[in-house]
Coordinates of C-alpha atoms and ligand atoms in Angstrom, one line a residue:
Chain K
M1 CA 23.2 -88.9 -56.4
S2 CA 24.4 -92.7 -57.3
M3 CA 26.9 -94.4 -55.4
A4 CA 29.4 -94.5 -58.1
E5 CA 29.3 -90.6 -58.4
A6 CA 29.3 -90.2 -54.4
L7 CA 32.3 -92.0 -54.5
L8 CA 33.9 -90.5 -57.5
G9 CA 33.4 -87.0 -55.7
D10 CA 34.7 -88.1 -52.8
R11 CA 37.8 -89.2 -54.5
K12 CA 38.1 -86.2 -56.7
S13 CA 38.5 -84.0 -53.4
R14 CA 41.1 -86.3 -51.6
L15 CA 43.1 -87.1 -54.6
P16 CA 45.4 -84.1 -54.3
R17 CA 46.4 -84.5 -50.8
L18 CA 46.6 -88.3 -51.0
D19 CA 48.9 -88.0 -54.2
G20 CA 51.3 -86.0 -52.5
I21 CA 51.8 -88.3 -49.6
V22 CA 51.7 -91.4 -51.9
Q23 CA 55.4 -90.9 -54.1
W24 CA 56.9 -90.4 -50.6
L25 CA 55.8 -93.5 -49.0
L26 CA 58.7 -95.9 -51.4
P27 CA 61.0 -93.6 -50.2
A28 CA 60.3 -93.7 -46.8
A29 CA 60.0 -97.6 -46.8
I30 CA 63.2 -98.3 -47.9
L31 CA 65.0 -95.6 -45.8
L32 CA 63.5 -98.1 -42.8
V33 CA 64.6 -101.2 -44.2
W34 CA 68.0 -100.0 -44.8
Q35 CA 68.2 -98.7 -41.3
V36 CA 66.7 -101.9 -39.3
V37 CA 69.0 -104.1 -41.9
C38 CA 72.1 -101.9 -40.9
S39 CA 71.7 -101.7 -37.2
R40 CA 71.0 -104.8 -36.7
G41 CA 74.2 -106.0 -38.1
Y42 CA 72.7 -108.0 -41.2
V43 CA 74.7 -105.8 -43.5
P44 CA 78.6 -105.0 -41.8
A45 CA 79.0 -101.0 -41.5
R46 CA 81.8 -101.5 -44.1
V47 CA 79.9 -102.6 -46.9
L48 CA 77.0 -100.1 -46.3
P49 CA 76.6 -97.6 -43.5
A50 CA 73.5 -97.0 -41.7
P51 CA 71.2 -93.4 -42.7
T52 CA 71.9 -92.4 -39.2
D53 CA 75.6 -92.5 -39.7
V54 CA 75.0 -91.3 -43.1
V55 CA 73.4 -88.3 -41.1
L56 CA 75.9 -88.0 -38.5
A57 CA 78.9 -87.7 -41.5
G58 CA 77.1 -85.4 -43.1
W59 CA 76.3 -83.0 -40.2
K60 CA 80.5 -83.2 -39.3
S61 CA 80.7 -82.3 -42.5
L62 CA 78.8 -79.6 -42.6
Q63 CA 80.4 -78.0 -39.3
S64 CA 83.6 -78.3 -40.9
G65 CA 82.2 -76.1 -43.7
E66 CA 83.9 -79.1 -46.3
L67 CA 80.4 -80.0 -47.6
V68 CA 78.8 -76.5 -48.4
Y69 CA 82.1 -75.6 -50.1
N70 CA 82.1 -78.8 -52.2
I71 CA 78.4 -78.8 -52.7
W72 CA 79.2 -75.0 -53.9
V73 CA 82.1 -75.9 -56.0
S74 CA 80.1 -78.5 -57.9
F75 CA 76.9 -76.6 -58.3
W76 CA 79.1 -73.8 -60.1
R77 CA 80.5 -76.0 -62.2
A78 CA 77.3 -77.7 -63.6
V79 CA 75.6 -74.3 -64.0
V80 CA 78.1 -72.7 -65.4
G81 CA 79.2 -75.6 -68.0
F82 CA 75.3 -76.0 -68.4
L83 CA 75.2 -72.8 -69.6
I84 CA 77.8 -72.7 -71.7
G85 CA 76.9 -75.7 -73.5
G86 CA 73.3 -75.5 -73.4
G87 CA 73.7 -72.0 -75.1
I88 CA 75.6 -72.6 -77.7
G89 CA 73.7 -75.7 -78.8
F90 CA 70.9 -73.5 -78.3
A91 CA 72.4 -71.0 -80.8
F92 CA 73.3 -74.0 -83.1
G93 CA 69.7 -75.1 -83.1
L94 CA 68.4 -71.8 -84.0
A95 CA 70.8 -71.4 -87.0
N96 CA 70.2 -74.2 -88.4
G97 CA 66.6 -74.6 -87.6
L98 CA 66.0 -71.5 -89.1
S99 CA 68.9 -70.8 -92.3
P100 CA 69.4 -73.9 -94.6
F101 CA 72.9 -72.4 -95.4
S102 CA 73.7 -72.5 -91.8
D103 CA 72.2 -76.4 -91.6
K104 CA 74.3 -77.4 -94.8
L105 CA 77.3 -75.7 -93.4
T106 CA 77.6 -77.5 -89.9
D107 CA 74.8 -80.2 -89.3
T108 CA 76.9 -83.0 -91.0
T109 CA 80.1 -82.2 -88.6
L110 CA 78.1 -81.7 -85.5
Q111 CA 76.3 -85.1 -85.8
M112 CA 80.0 -86.6 -86.9
I113 CA 81.0 -85.0 -83.5
R114 CA 78.1 -86.7 -81.9
N115 CA 79.1 -90.3 -82.3
V116 CA 82.4 -89.6 -80.1
P117 CA 81.2 -90.3 -76.5
H118 CA 82.1 -87.2 -74.7
L119 CA 83.4 -88.9 -71.5
A120 CA 86.0 -90.8 -73.7
L121 CA 87.9 -87.5 -74.5
I122 CA 88.6 -87.1 -70.5
P123 CA 92.1 -88.2 -70.8
L124 CA 92.7 -86.0 -73.9
V125 CA 90.7 -83.3 -71.6
I126 CA 93.1 -83.7 -69.0
L127 CA 96.4 -83.2 -71.5
W128 CA 94.7 -80.3 -72.6
F129 CA 93.7 -78.2 -69.3
G130 CA 95.1 -80.3 -66.6
I131 CA 93.0 -80.5 -63.6
E132 CA 91.8 -77.0 -63.8
E133 CA 88.6 -76.0 -63.6
S134 CA 88.4 -75.5 -67.2
A135 CA 88.6 -79.8 -67.6
K136 CA 85.3 -79.9 -66.2
L137 CA 83.6 -76.9 -67.7
F138 CA 85.0 -78.5 -71.1
L139 CA 83.6 -82.1 -70.7
V140 CA 79.9 -80.5 -69.2
A141 CA 79.6 -77.7 -71.8
L142 CA 80.4 -80.6 -74.4
G143 CA 77.9 -83.5 -73.0
V144 CA 75.1 -80.5 -72.6
F145 CA 75.7 -79.1 -76.0
F146 CA 74.2 -82.1 -78.1
P147 CA 70.8 -83.4 -76.5
V148 CA 69.9 -79.1 -76.6
Y149 CA 71.5 -78.6 -80.0
L150 CA 69.4 -81.7 -81.7
N151 CA 66.0 -80.9 -80.0
T152 CA 66.1 -77.4 -80.9
L153 CA 66.6 -78.7 -84.3
H154 CA 64.0 -80.8 -84.0
G155 CA 61.5 -78.6 -82.1
I156 CA 61.9 -75.8 -85.1
R157 CA 61.8 -77.8 -87.8
T158 CA 58.5 -79.5 -86.7
V159 CA 56.2 -76.0 -86.3
D160 CA 53.4 -76.4 -88.0
P161 CA 54.3 -74.6 -91.3
Q162 CA 50.9 -73.8 -91.7
L163 CA 51.6 -71.6 -88.7
I164 CA 54.2 -69.8 -89.8
E165 CA 52.1 -69.3 -93.1
M166 CA 49.3 -68.2 -91.2
G167 CA 51.6 -65.5 -89.7
R168 CA 53.0 -64.1 -93.2
I169 CA 49.6 -63.4 -94.4
Y170 CA 48.7 -61.4 -91.1
G171 CA 51.8 -59.6 -91.4
M172 CA 54.5 -60.7 -88.7
N173 CA 57.9 -59.7 -90.0
S174 CA 60.5 -62.4 -89.1
G175 CA 61.0 -61.2 -85.4
E176 CA 57.5 -61.4 -84.6
L177 CA 57.1 -64.4 -86.6
F178 CA 59.8 -65.9 -84.6
R179 CA 58.9 -64.8 -81.4
R180 CA 55.2 -65.4 -81.7
V181 CA 55.3 -69.0 -83.7
I182 CA 58.4 -70.4 -83.9
F183 CA 59.8 -70.6 -80.7
P184 CA 56.8 -70.9 -78.8
G185 CA 56.1 -73.9 -81.0
A186 CA 60.1 -75.4 -80.3
L187 CA 59.6 -74.9 -76.7
P188 CA 58.0 -78.3 -75.9
S189 CA 60.8 -80.1 -77.3
I190 CA 63.5 -77.8 -76.0
F191 CA 62.5 -78.3 -72.5
V192 CA 63.0 -82.3 -73.5
G193 CA 66.3 -81.5 -74.5
V194 CA 66.9 -79.5 -71.8
R195 CA 65.8 -82.1 -69.6
F196 CA 67.8 -84.7 -71.1
A197 CA 71.1 -82.2 -70.7
L198 CA 70.5 -81.8 -67.1
G199 CA 70.9 -85.8 -66.7
I200 CA 74.2 -85.8 -68.6
M201 CA 75.4 -82.7 -66.7
W202 CA 75.5 -84.5 -63.6
L203 CA 76.7 -87.7 -65.2
T204 CA 79.5 -85.9 -66.5
L205 CA 80.5 -84.0 -63.4
I206 CA 80.4 -86.8 -61.1
V207 CA 82.9 -88.6 -64.0
A208 CA 85.2 -85.6 -64.3
E209 CA 85.5 -84.8 -60.5
T210 CA 86.2 -88.3 -59.3
I211 CA 88.8 -88.8 -62.0
A212 CA 90.3 -84.9 -62.5
A213 CA 89.7 -82.5 -59.8
S214 CA 90.4 -81.1 -56.4
S215 CA 87.7 -80.2 -55.2
G216 CA 83.6 -81.0 -55.7
L217 CA 81.2 -83.8 -54.3
G218 CA 83.2 -86.2 -56.9
Y219 CA 86.3 -85.3 -55.3
M220 CA 85.1 -85.4 -51.7
A221 CA 83.8 -88.9 -52.5
M222 CA 86.9 -90.1 -54.0
Q223 CA 88.9 -89.0 -50.7
A224 CA 86.9 -90.6 -48.9
R225 CA 87.2 -93.8 -50.0
E226 CA 91.0 -93.6 -49.8
F227 CA 90.3 -92.8 -46.3
M228 CA 87.7 -95.7 -45.9
L229 CA 85.1 -93.2 -45.1
I230 CA 81.9 -95.4 -46.6
D231 CA 79.9 -93.1 -44.8
V232 CA 80.7 -90.2 -46.7
V233 CA 80.9 -91.5 -49.8
V234 CA 77.2 -92.7 -49.2
L235 CA 76.7 -89.3 -48.7
S236 CA 77.9 -87.5 -51.4
I237 CA 76.2 -90.2 -53.6
L238 CA 72.9 -88.9 -52.0
I239 CA 73.2 -85.6 -52.4
Y240 CA 74.2 -85.8 -56.0
A241 CA 71.1 -87.8 -56.4
L242 CA 69.3 -84.5 -54.5
L243 CA 70.7 -82.2 -56.6
G244 CA 69.9 -84.2 -59.6
K245 CA 66.1 -84.1 -58.3
A246 CA 66.6 -80.7 -57.9
A247 CA 67.6 -79.4 -61.1
D248 CA 64.6 -81.8 -63.1
S249 CA 61.9 -80.0 -60.5
V250 CA 62.7 -76.6 -61.8
S251 CA 63.0 -77.5 -65.1
R252 CA 59.8 -79.2 -64.5
F253 CA 58.4 -75.9 -62.8
L254 CA 59.6 -73.9 -66.1
E255 CA 57.6 -76.2 -68.3
R256 CA 54.5 -75.9 -65.8
I257 CA 54.2 -72.2 -66.3
T258 CA 55.3 -71.9 -70.0
L259 CA 53.8 -74.7 -72.1
S260 CA 50.3 -74.3 -69.6
W261 CA 48.7 -74.2 -73.1
H262 CA 50.1 -77.5 -74.0
P263 CA 47.4 -80.3 -73.8
A264 CA 50.1 -82.5 -71.4
F265 CA 50.3 -79.8 -69.1
Q266 CA 46.4 -79.1 -68.4
K267 CA 45.5 -78.2 -65.2
H268 CA 43.3 -80.6 -63.4
Chain H
M1 CA 12.9 -92.6 -61.0
Q2 CA 12.5 -89.5 -63.4
L3 CA 14.0 -90.3 -66.7
S4 CA 15.1 -87.4 -68.9
L5 CA 16.4 -87.2 -72.3
R6 CA 19.0 -84.8 -72.6
V7 CA 19.9 -83.9 -76.2
F8 CA 23.1 -82.2 -76.5
P9 CA 23.1 -79.6 -79.7
P10 CA 25.8 -80.0 -81.7
D11 CA 27.6 -75.9 -81.9
V12 CA 24.1 -74.5 -82.6
D13 CA 24.0 -72.8 -79.2
F14 CA 26.4 -69.7 -80.4
V15 CA 24.5 -67.7 -83.1
P16 CA 24.4 -64.7 -80.7
P17 CA 21.0 -62.8 -80.5
A18 CA 20.5 -60.6 -82.5
K19 CA 20.5 -57.5 -79.8
L20 CA 24.1 -58.5 -78.5
I21 CA 25.5 -58.1 -82.1
E22 CA 23.6 -54.7 -82.4
Q23 CA 25.3 -53.8 -79.4
A24 CA 28.9 -54.5 -80.4
R25 CA 28.6 -52.8 -83.2
K26 CA 27.5 -50.0 -81.8
A27 CA 30.3 -50.0 -79.6
R28 CA 32.7 -50.4 -82.5
R29 CA 31.2 -47.7 -84.0
A30 CA 31.6 -45.3 -80.7
A31 CA 35.0 -46.5 -80.5
D32 CA 36.8 -45.5 -84.0
P33 CA 34.2 -43.0 -86.1
K34 CA 36.3 -43.4 -89.0
L35 CA 35.2 -47.1 -89.5
E36 CA 31.7 -45.5 -90.5
P37 CA 30.8 -45.8 -93.5
R38 CA 32.4 -48.6 -93.9
P39 CA 34.7 -49.5 -96.6
G40 CA 32.7 -52.2 -98.3
G41 CA 34.0 -54.8 -100.7
L42 CA 36.7 -54.5 -103.5
A43 CA 36.2 -55.4 -107.0
L44 CA 38.5 -58.1 -108.4
T45 CA 39.5 -58.1 -112.3
I46 CA 41.1 -61.3 -113.2
R47 CA 43.0 -61.7 -116.7
D48 CA 44.3 -64.4 -118.2
L49 CA 45.2 -66.3 -115.2
R50 CA 48.0 -69.2 -115.8
K51 CA 49.6 -71.3 -112.9
S52 CA 51.3 -74.1 -113.4
F53 CA 53.9 -76.6 -111.6
G54 CA 56.5 -77.5 -113.2
E55 CA 54.5 -79.4 -116.5
N56 CA 51.3 -79.6 -114.4
H57 CA 49.5 -77.1 -115.8
V58 CA 46.7 -76.5 -113.2
L59 CA 44.9 -73.1 -114.0
R60 CA 45.3 -72.4 -118.0
G61 CA 43.6 -69.0 -118.3
I62 CA 41.0 -67.6 -115.9
D63 CA 38.8 -64.4 -117.1
L64 CA 36.5 -63.1 -114.4
H65 CA 35.6 -60.1 -112.8
I66 CA 33.8 -59.9 -109.7
P67 CA 31.8 -56.9 -108.7
A68 CA 32.7 -55.1 -105.2
G69 CA 30.1 -57.0 -102.3
Q70 CA 29.2 -60.0 -104.5
F71 CA 29.3 -63.6 -103.1
V72 CA 31.1 -65.9 -105.4
A73 CA 31.5 -69.5 -104.4
I74 CA 33.8 -71.7 -106.5
V75 CA 33.0 -75.5 -106.9
G76 CA 34.8 -78.1 -108.7
R77 CA 35.9 -81.6 -108.3
S78 CA 39.1 -82.2 -106.1
G79 CA 42.4 -81.3 -107.6
C80 CA 41.2 -78.5 -110.5
G81 CA 42.9 -76.1 -108.9
K82 CA 40.2 -74.3 -106.8
S83 CA 42.8 -73.8 -103.9
T84 CA 45.5 -72.7 -106.3
L85 CA 42.8 -70.2 -107.5
L86 CA 42.5 -68.7 -104.4
R87 CA 45.9 -68.9 -102.9
L88 CA 46.9 -66.8 -106.3
I89 CA 44.0 -64.2 -105.6
A90 CA 45.0 -63.9 -101.7
G91 CA 48.6 -63.3 -103.3
L92 CA 50.0 -66.5 -101.5
E93 CA 51.6 -67.4 -104.7
P94 CA 53.0 -65.8 -107.6
A95 CA 51.1 -66.7 -111.1
T96 CA 53.0 -68.0 -113.7
A97 CA 51.6 -65.5 -116.2
G98 CA 48.3 -62.8 -116.0
S99 CA 47.1 -60.3 -113.9
I100 CA 44.7 -60.2 -110.9
S101 CA 43.8 -56.4 -110.4
F102 CA 41.7 -55.2 -107.1
G103 CA 40.7 -51.7 -109.3
E104 CA 42.4 -49.8 -105.8
N105 CA 45.4 -50.0 -104.0
V106 CA 44.7 -52.3 -101.4
R107 CA 46.5 -52.1 -98.1
A108 CA 47.6 -56.0 -96.7
E109 CA 44.6 -56.0 -94.1
D110 CA 42.3 -55.8 -96.8
V111 CA 42.4 -59.3 -98.1
R112 CA 42.1 -62.3 -96.1
V113 CA 41.6 -66.0 -95.9
M114 CA 40.2 -68.6 -94.1
F115 CA 41.5 -72.1 -94.8
Q116 CA 39.9 -75.5 -93.7
E117 CA 41.9 -76.0 -90.5
P118 CA 41.7 -73.0 -87.9
R119 CA 45.2 -72.4 -88.2
L120 CA 45.2 -70.8 -84.4
L121 CA 48.3 -70.3 -82.5
P122 CA 47.8 -73.2 -79.4
W123 CA 49.8 -71.2 -77.1
A124 CA 47.7 -67.9 -77.7
T125 CA 44.4 -67.2 -76.0
V126 CA 41.5 -67.0 -78.1
A127 CA 41.5 -63.0 -77.7
A128 CA 45.4 -62.9 -78.7
N129 CA 44.7 -65.3 -81.8
V130 CA 42.1 -62.7 -82.9
E131 CA 44.4 -59.7 -82.4
V132 CA 47.1 -61.4 -84.9
G133 CA 44.3 -60.7 -87.4
L134 CA 44.7 -57.2 -86.9
G135 CA 48.3 -57.6 -88.6
R136 CA 50.2 -53.9 -88.5
Q137 CA 47.1 -52.2 -86.9
R138 CA 47.8 -54.5 -83.7
V139 CA 49.7 -51.9 -82.0
R140 CA 47.2 -49.3 -82.1
H141 CA 45.9 -48.8 -78.3
D142 CA 42.5 -50.7 -79.3
A143 CA 43.4 -53.8 -80.3
K144 CA 42.0 -55.3 -77.5
V145 CA 38.6 -54.0 -77.8
R146 CA 38.2 -54.6 -81.6
A147 CA 39.3 -58.1 -81.1
E148 CA 36.7 -59.1 -78.3
Q149 CA 34.0 -57.2 -80.6
A150 CA 35.1 -59.6 -83.4
L151 CA 34.5 -62.4 -81.1
T152 CA 31.3 -60.9 -79.7
E153 CA 29.5 -61.4 -83.6
V154 CA 30.9 -65.1 -83.8
G155 CA 29.4 -65.6 -80.5
L156 CA 32.8 -66.6 -78.3
H157 CA 33.2 -63.2 -76.3
D158 CA 33.0 -65.5 -73.0
K159 CA 35.9 -68.0 -74.7
R160 CA 38.5 -65.1 -75.0
A161 CA 40.5 -65.9 -72.4
Q162 CA 40.7 -69.8 -72.9
W163 CA 43.1 -71.8 -74.9
P164 CA 41.9 -72.8 -78.3
R165 CA 42.6 -76.5 -77.2
I166 CA 39.0 -76.5 -75.5
L167 CA 37.4 -75.2 -78.0
S168 CA 35.1 -77.5 -80.7
G169 CA 36.0 -77.8 -84.2
G170 CA 33.1 -75.1 -84.9
Q171 CA 34.0 -72.8 -82.3
K172 CA 37.7 -73.0 -84.0
Q173 CA 36.3 -71.9 -86.7
R174 CA 34.3 -69.3 -85.8
V175 CA 37.5 -68.1 -83.9
A176 CA 39.7 -68.0 -87.2
L177 CA 36.7 -66.2 -88.8
A178 CA 36.9 -63.1 -86.3
R179 CA 40.7 -63.1 -86.6
A180 CA 40.0 -62.8 -90.4
L181 CA 37.3 -60.4 -89.9
V182 CA 39.0 -58.1 -87.2
S183 CA 40.7 -55.8 -89.4
R184 CA 37.7 -54.8 -91.7
P185 CA 39.2 -56.6 -94.8
R186 CA 37.4 -56.0 -98.2
V187 CA 37.5 -59.6 -99.9
L188 CA 37.3 -62.4 -97.7
A189 CA 38.8 -65.6 -99.3
L190 CA 37.4 -69.0 -98.0
D191 CA 39.0 -72.6 -98.7
E192 CA 36.4 -74.6 -98.2
P193 CA 36.3 -73.3 -94.5
L194 CA 33.5 -75.4 -93.3
G195 CA 34.5 -78.5 -95.1
A196 CA 35.7 -80.2 -91.3
L197 CA 32.4 -79.3 -89.6
D198 CA 29.4 -82.1 -89.2
A199 CA 26.3 -81.2 -91.0
L200 CA 24.5 -79.2 -88.5
T201 CA 27.3 -77.1 -87.2
R202 CA 28.1 -76.3 -90.9
I203 CA 24.6 -75.1 -91.7
S204 CA 25.1 -72.9 -88.6
M205 CA 28.4 -71.5 -89.6
Q206 CA 27.0 -70.9 -92.7
R207 CA 24.3 -68.5 -91.7
L208 CA 26.6 -67.1 -89.3
L209 CA 29.2 -66.4 -92.5
E210 CA 26.0 -65.2 -94.7
R211 CA 25.3 -62.7 -91.9
V212 CA 28.9 -61.0 -91.6
W213 CA 28.9 -61.0 -95.6
S214 CA 25.6 -59.2 -95.7
D215 CA 26.4 -57.0 -92.9
Q216 CA 30.1 -55.8 -93.5
A217 CA 29.4 -55.7 -97.6
F218 CA 33.0 -57.4 -98.2
T219 CA 33.4 -59.5 -101.6
A220 CA 33.5 -63.0 -100.4
I221 CA 35.2 -65.6 -102.5
L222 CA 34.6 -68.9 -101.2
V223 CA 35.8 -72.5 -102.4
T224 CA 33.4 -75.6 -101.7
H225 CA 33.3 -78.7 -102.5
D226 CA 29.6 -78.6 -101.5
V227 CA 27.2 -77.7 -104.1
S228 CA 24.2 -77.2 -102.1
E229 CA 26.3 -75.1 -100.0
A230 CA 27.4 -72.7 -102.9
V231 CA 23.8 -72.4 -104.1
A232 CA 22.9 -71.6 -100.3
L233 CA 25.3 -68.9 -100.1
A234 CA 26.4 -67.0 -102.9
D235 CA 25.3 -64.9 -105.7
R236 CA 26.9 -66.4 -108.3
V237 CA 28.8 -70.0 -108.8
L238 CA 31.8 -70.5 -110.8
V239 CA 32.4 -74.4 -111.8
I240 CA 35.8 -74.9 -112.8
E241 CA 37.3 -77.5 -115.1
Q242 CA 40.3 -78.7 -116.2
G243 CA 42.3 -75.0 -115.3
W244 CA 39.1 -73.5 -117.2
I245 CA 36.2 -71.5 -115.5
A246 CA 33.7 -74.1 -117.5
H247 CA 30.4 -72.4 -116.3
D248 CA 29.3 -69.3 -114.5
V249 CA 26.1 -69.2 -112.9
E250 CA 23.7 -66.3 -111.3
I251 CA 22.1 -67.5 -108.3
N252 CA 18.8 -65.1 -108.3
I253 CA 17.1 -65.8 -105.6
A254 CA 16.2 -63.5 -103.0
R255 CA 17.4 -63.8 -99.3
P256 CA 17.1 -64.8 -96.8
R257 CA 17.0 -68.5 -98.9
R258 CA 15.3 -71.4 -97.2
R259 CA 17.6 -74.7 -96.8
G260 CA 16.1 -77.6 -99.3
S261 CA 13.6 -75.1 -101.3
A262 CA 12.3 -76.3 -104.5
D263 CA 14.4 -73.4 -106.4
L264 CA 17.5 -73.9 -104.7
A265 CA 17.7 -77.7 -105.2
A266 CA 17.0 -77.5 -108.7
L267 CA 20.0 -75.4 -109.4
E268 CA 22.2 -77.5 -107.3
G269 CA 20.9 -80.1 -109.2
S270 CA 21.8 -78.9 -112.7
I271 CA 25.4 -77.6 -111.5
L272 CA 25.9 -81.3 -110.0
Q273 CA 24.8 -82.8 -113.5
E274 CA 27.8 -80.7 -114.9
L275 CA 30.1 -81.9 -113.0
L276 CA 29.7 -85.2 -113.4
K277 CA 29.3 -85.1 -117.0
E278 CA 32.8 -86.2 -117.5
D279 CA 32.2 -89.2 -115.2
R280 CA 29.1 -90.3 -117.6
S281 CA 31.1 -89.9 -120.6
A282 CA 33.4 -92.4 -119.1
D283 CA 31.3 -94.6 -118.7
A284 CA 29.6 -94.4 -122.2
Ligands
ADP1 N1 52.4 -76.2 -104.4 C1 52.4 -77.4 -105.0 N2 53.4 -78.0 -105.7 C2 52.7 -78.6 -106.8 N3 52.1 -78.9 -107.0 C3 50.6 -78.3 -106.5 C4 51.2 -77.5 -105.6 N4 49.9 -77.3 -104.9 C5 48.8 -77.8 -105.9 N5 49.6 -78.4 -106.7 C6 48.7 -79.4 -107.5 O1 48.2 -78.2 -108.5 C7 46.4 -79.3 -108.6 C8 45.3 -78.5 -108.2 O2 45.7 -78.2 -106.7 P1 44.3 -77.7 -105.9 O3 44.8 -76.2 -106.3 O4 45.1 -77.7 -104.1 O5 42.9 -78.2 -106.3 P2 41.7 -78.3 -105.7 O6 40.9 -77.8 -106.1 O7 41.1 -79.4 -104.9 O8 41.7 -77.2 -104.2 C9 46.6 -80.4 -108.0 O9 47.2 -81.3 -109.1 C10 48.2 -80.5 -107.3 O10 48.7 -81.5 -107.2
MG2 MG1 41.7 -77.5 -102.2

């Protein structure tokens, strides 16, 4: 065995474990620097609280039950808004990808609406719904709708027509053709839309909750700002980040198990 | 230090040993006695077949009779309508005029097509791709067994649980062949199925094709741009020119045929000469 081979073989066996650690090195370093900078007093506590203060604020908020309640409220809004907007977007994507008539009927209109930034509708939405739940759900659903719609449509349109012809030749009916050829072919693109939509979902929710809400993480942050509780403000921002990361991980996981045939998800 | 030269064979490894094939065949007969005696090929009669795309008259009246079980090769210049003829025979497109009849009532599974691209579903395993070939019979309890037998016949049984993406070009075409054959078709239409393969893989695929044809006795219609492939495999070579059958050449050479033998070369030469006539008259 040559030197190079020996090295390579060794690296192969060590890499996976190292990989798991490597990605956390930078966040840990940032946290450390942050802590040092704050506790040494380089940055005043009213500008940026130390990580330990943030943890403490989290602990207090957790004990009062406020934190869990607000996370739950935001999580619920995110999920319901996503399911409504994503569901409708998926349905329109399917309809317009499969039926030229439906495409002619609705696509131009949808493309026009897409050009309105959905957050610009906030004043209108407040007038319509006040600060009820429906206001937030409406905004999230609207924001999520377009990425899911566009990517589902794109996925279906770009399924290899030769595979569709093959399915027909081998006697698949429309249902089978959809289930075995069109849907799996469109799935990678649908996932792209879903992951994009997840980002928009959190963004919309943050904005909506800071402007028009009486509960939720965004509301918690705004309340804390009024009382100058900067540690709670930072806490809510961090929780948003964690929730965003969690949503992304879930969709990555789903991708990995459903797209294991795809070259991009090859097992090493 | 010892140097050893390792030569990676192209895709030649695969033609499975005769013993294995015989085993698969026996198992198939035991599993489904109705398959024996084999149905054999279908005869095919084409009358005044025409096909136009707008003003482009691609086929201008094809008359042809193919006896059951014959191996026919169709050659011609690019764009002369070979694929169009094959697609009409396979029922993928309607004719502008004329008729194609198979003599008997045909089921959808009786006529199968193979293309230059393997057209495998990337998200289905090799075995699942072959099962697609069963068409309406896929719901039967023995679908899996039959798919595996078809894979054994093309020498890919050990790849049955893999994704198609890991296969070589030749292996993908063998999966496509297994998929086409798993329903025991009586007519197999092939549109340049080996066109994208390298020379050696191509030769071993030709042998495989000849073997399954002589074993299963279907009627084979092979479109190819390779005249040597046509004379090596076929009982009869049709030359298409300007929408007509310009030549209909019997290949009366006993099988197994020896590649590169003088009589094959002579036939190949004369067919090539016919194909190149146009060029020479243009040059003159
Ligand atoms: N679906 C189609 N629509 C319009 N023209 C077509 C179509 N399919 C084939 N043609 C035309 O028919 C002619 C023959 O094509 P084809 O049968 O594919 O030739 P080849 O002999 O190379 O297989 C070409 O001129 C091609 O442009
Ligand atoms: Mg062609």
